[in-house]
CSV table of C-alpha atoms and ligand atoms in Angstrom, one decimal:
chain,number,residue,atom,x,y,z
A,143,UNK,CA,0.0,0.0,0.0
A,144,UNK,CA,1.6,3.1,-1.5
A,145,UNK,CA,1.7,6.5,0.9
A,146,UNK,CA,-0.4,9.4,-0.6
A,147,UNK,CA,-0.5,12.8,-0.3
A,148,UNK,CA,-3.3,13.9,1.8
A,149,UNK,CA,-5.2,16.8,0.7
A,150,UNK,CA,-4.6,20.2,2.8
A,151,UNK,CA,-7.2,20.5,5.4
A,152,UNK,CA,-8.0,24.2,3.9
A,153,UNK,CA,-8.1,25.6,0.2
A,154,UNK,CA,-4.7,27.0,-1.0
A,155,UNK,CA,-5.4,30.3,-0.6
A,156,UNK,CA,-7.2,30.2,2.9
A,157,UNK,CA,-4.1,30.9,4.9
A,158,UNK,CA,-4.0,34.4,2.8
A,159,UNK,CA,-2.0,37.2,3.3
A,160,UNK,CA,0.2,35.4,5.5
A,161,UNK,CA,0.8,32.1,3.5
A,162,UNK,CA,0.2,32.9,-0.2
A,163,UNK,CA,-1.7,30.8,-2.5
A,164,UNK,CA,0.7,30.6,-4.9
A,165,UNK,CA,3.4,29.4,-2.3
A,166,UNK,CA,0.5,27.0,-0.7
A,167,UNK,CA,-0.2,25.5,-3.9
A,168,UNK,CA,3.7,24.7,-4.8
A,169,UNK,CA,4.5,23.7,-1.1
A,170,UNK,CA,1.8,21.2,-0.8
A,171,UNK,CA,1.3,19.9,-4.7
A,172,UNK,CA,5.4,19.6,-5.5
A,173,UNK,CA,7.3,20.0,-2.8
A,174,UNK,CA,4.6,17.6,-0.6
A,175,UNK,CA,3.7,15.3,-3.6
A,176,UNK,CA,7.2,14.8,-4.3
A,177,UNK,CA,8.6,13.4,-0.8
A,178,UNK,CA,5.6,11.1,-1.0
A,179,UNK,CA,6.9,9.9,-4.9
A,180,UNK,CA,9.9,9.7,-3.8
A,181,UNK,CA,9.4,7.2,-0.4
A,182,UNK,CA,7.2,5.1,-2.7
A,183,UNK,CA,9.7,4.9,-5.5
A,184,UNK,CA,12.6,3.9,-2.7
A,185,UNK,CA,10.8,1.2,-0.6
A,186,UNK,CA,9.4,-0.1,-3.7
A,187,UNK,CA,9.2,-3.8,-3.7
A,188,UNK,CA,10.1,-4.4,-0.2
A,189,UNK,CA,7.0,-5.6,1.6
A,190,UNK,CA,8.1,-5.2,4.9
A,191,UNK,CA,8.7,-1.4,5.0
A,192,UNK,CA,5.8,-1.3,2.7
A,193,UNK,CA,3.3,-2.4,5.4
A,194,UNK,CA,4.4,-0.2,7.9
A,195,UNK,CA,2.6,3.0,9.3
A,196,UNK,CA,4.4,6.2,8.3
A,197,UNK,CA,5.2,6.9,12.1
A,198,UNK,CA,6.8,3.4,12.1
A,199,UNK,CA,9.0,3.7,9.3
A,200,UNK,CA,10.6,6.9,10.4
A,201,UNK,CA,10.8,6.1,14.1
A,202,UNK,CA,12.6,2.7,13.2
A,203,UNK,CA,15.1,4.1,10.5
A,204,UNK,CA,17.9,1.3,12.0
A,205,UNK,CA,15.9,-1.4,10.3
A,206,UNK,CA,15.8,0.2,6.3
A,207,UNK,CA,18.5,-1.1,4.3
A,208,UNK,CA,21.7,0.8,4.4
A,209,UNK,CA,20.9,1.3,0.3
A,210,UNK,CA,17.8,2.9,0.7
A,211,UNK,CA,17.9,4.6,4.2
A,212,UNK,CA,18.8,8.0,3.0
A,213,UNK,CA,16.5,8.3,1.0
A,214,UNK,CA,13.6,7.0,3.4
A,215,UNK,CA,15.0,9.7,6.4
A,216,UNK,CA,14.7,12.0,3.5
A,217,UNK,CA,11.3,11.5,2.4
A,218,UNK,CA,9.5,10.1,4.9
A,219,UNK,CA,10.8,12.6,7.0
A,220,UNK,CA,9.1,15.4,4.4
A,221,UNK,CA,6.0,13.0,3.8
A,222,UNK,CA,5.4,13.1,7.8
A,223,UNK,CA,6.4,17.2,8.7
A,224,UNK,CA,4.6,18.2,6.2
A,225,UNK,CA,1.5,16.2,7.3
A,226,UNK,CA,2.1,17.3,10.6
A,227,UNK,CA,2.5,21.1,9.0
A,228,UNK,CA,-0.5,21.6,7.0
A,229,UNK,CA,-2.5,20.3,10.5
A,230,UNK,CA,-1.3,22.9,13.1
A,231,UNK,CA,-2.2,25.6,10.8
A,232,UNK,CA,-5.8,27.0,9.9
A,233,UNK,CA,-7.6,30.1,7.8
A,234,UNK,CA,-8.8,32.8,10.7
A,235,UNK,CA,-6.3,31.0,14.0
A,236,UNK,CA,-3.4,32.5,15.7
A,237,UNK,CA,-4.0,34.5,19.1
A,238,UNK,CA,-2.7,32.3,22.1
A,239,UNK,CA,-2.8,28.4,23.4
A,240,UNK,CA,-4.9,28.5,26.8
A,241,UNK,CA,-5.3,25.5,29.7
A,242,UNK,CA,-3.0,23.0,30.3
A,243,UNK,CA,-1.0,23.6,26.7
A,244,UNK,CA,-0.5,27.7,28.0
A,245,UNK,CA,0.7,26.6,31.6
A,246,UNK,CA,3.5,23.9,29.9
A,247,UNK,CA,4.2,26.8,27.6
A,248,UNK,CA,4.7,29.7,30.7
A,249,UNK,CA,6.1,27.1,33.1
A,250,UNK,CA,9.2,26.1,30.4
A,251,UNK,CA,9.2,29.3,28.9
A,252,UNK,CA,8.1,32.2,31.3
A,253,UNK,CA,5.6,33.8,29.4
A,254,UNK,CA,4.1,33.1,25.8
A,255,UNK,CA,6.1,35.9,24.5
A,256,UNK,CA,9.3,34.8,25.5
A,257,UNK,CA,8.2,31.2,24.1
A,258,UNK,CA,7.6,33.0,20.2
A,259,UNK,CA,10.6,34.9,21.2
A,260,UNK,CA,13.0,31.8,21.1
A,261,UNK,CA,10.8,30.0,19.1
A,262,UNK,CA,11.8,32.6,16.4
A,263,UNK,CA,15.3,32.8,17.5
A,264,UNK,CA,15.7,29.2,16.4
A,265,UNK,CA,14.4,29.2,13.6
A,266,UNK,CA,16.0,32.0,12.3
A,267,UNK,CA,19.5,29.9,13.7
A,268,UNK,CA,18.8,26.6,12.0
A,269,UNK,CA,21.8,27.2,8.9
A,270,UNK,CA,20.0,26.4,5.5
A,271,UNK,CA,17.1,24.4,5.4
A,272,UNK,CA,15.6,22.6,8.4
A,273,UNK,CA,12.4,22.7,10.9
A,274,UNK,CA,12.0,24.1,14.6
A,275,UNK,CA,10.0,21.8,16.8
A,276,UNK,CA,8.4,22.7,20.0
A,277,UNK,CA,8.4,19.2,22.1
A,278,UNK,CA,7.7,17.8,25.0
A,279,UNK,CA,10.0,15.3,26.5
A,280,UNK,CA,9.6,13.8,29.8
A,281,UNK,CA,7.5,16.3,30.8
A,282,UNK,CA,8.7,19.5,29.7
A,283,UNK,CA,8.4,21.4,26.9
A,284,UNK,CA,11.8,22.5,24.9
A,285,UNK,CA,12.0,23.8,21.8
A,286,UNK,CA,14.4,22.3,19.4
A,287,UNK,CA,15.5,22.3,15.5
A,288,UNK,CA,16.8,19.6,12.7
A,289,UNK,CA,18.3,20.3,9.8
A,290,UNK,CA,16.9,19.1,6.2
A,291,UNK,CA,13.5,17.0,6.8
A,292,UNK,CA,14.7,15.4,10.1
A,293,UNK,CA,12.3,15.2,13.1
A,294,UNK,CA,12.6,14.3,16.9
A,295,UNK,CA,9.8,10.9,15.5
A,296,UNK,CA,13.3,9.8,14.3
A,297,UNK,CA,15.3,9.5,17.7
A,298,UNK,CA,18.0,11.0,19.0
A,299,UNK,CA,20.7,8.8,17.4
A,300,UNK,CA,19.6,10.0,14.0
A,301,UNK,CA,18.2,13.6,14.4
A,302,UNK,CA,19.9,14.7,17.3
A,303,UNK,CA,17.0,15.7,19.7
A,304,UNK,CA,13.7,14.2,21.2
A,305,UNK,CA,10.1,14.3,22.3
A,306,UNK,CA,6.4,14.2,21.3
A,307,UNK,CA,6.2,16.9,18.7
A,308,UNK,CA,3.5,19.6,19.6
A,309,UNK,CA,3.9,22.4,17.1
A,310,UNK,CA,6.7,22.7,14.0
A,311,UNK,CA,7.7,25.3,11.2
A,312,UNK,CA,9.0,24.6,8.2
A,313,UNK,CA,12.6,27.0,7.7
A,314,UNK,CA,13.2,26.0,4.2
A,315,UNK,CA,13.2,28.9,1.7
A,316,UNK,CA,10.0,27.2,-0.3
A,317,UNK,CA,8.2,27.4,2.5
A,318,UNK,CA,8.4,31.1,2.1
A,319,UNK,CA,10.8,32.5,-0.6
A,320,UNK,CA,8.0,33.8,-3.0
A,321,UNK,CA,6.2,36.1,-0.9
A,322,UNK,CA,9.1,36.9,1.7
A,323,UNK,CA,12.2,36.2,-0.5
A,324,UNK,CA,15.0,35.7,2.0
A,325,UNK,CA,13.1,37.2,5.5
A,326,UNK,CA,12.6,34.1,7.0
A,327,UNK,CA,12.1,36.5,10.1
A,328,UNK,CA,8.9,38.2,8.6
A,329,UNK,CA,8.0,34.6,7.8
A,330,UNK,CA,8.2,33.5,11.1
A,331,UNK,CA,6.3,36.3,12.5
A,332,UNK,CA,3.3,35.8,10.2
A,333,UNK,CA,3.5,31.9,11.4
A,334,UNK,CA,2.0,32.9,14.6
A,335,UNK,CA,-1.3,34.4,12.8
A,336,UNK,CA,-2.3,31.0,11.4
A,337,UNK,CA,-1.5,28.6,14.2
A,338,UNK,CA,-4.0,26.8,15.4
A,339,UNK,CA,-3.7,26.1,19.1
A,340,UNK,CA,-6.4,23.7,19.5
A,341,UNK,CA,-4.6,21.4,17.0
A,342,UNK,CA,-1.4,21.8,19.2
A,343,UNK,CA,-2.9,21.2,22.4
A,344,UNK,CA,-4.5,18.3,21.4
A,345,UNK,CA,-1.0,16.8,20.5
A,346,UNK,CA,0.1,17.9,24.0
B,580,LIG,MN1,8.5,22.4,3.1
């Protein structure tokens, strides 16, 4: 059973002015559609990896053959962020998270300001393309970044970091090159307009 791209939850130009159509429509029906061609294409054939959920393929990369594990942390990383991307956001969201999701936020943080605050900072410090991550590990929330299509699903032998992801952004310049050209800052800032906190809390 081959993965597919799922549709966005919202029409391409919904997340307008702060995510452009345009951009939405490339992100999601390229960028999207081709991680998901290209995990197909490589675990083509072998039944085993075939059968497994998304979450289990990435979070077990150990077990893909040596020949074809590159391109499964590749892909299957960018089949699963962007997933996990198009979810957290929504047309007429932002403001702030509330209950238990606004408490882990202030307790790790200090205030929801300070969270976007360093939540932007690193972002804007992940070199070239990657993805920051808010997460929650053993309790407390940190925020953390990969590089490329990583993700903390993939364990900290592979990516680096860890944790049940709650909230992510996508840093690479086609997430945002067309309508902000190379302010991944201004990018980041209109981020917090469309996110959709219910969505986040619920992965809390
Ligand atoms: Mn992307």
């Amino acid at each position: 059973m081959a993965y597919e791209l799922p549709p966005l939850p919202y029409a391409p130009d919904a997340l307008e002015p702060y995510f452009d159509k345009l951009t939405m429509e490339i992100h999601h029906g390229r960028h999207h559609k081709a991680y998901v061609d290209n995990l197909n294409k490589a675990i083509a054939g072998n039944a085993a990896l075939e059968a497994k959920s998304l979450e289990a393929l990435i979070g077990d990369l150990a077990s893909v053959p040596d020949a074809i594990r590159g391109p499964v942390r590749n892909n299957g990383g960018g089949h699963w962020n962007h997933s996990f991307f198009w979810n957290i956001l929504a047309p007429n969201a932002g403001g702030t998270p509330t209950g238990a999701l606004a408490d882990a936020i202030n307790s790790a943080f200090g205030s929801f300001a300070e969270f976007q605050a360093k939540f932007e900072a690193a972002g804007l410090g992940r070199f070239g393309s990657g993805w920051v991550w808010l997460v929650s590990h053993e309790g407390k929330l940190a925020i953390v970044t990969t590089p490329n299509q990583d993700n903390p699903l993939m364990g900290k032998a592979i990516s680096g970091v860890e944790g049940k992801v709650l909230l992510g952004a996508d840093v690479w310049e086609h997430a945002y090159y067309l309508k902000y050209q190379n302010k991944r800052a201004d990018y980041l800032k209109a981020f917090w307009s469309l996110v959709n906190w219910a969505a986040v809390a619920n992965n809390l």
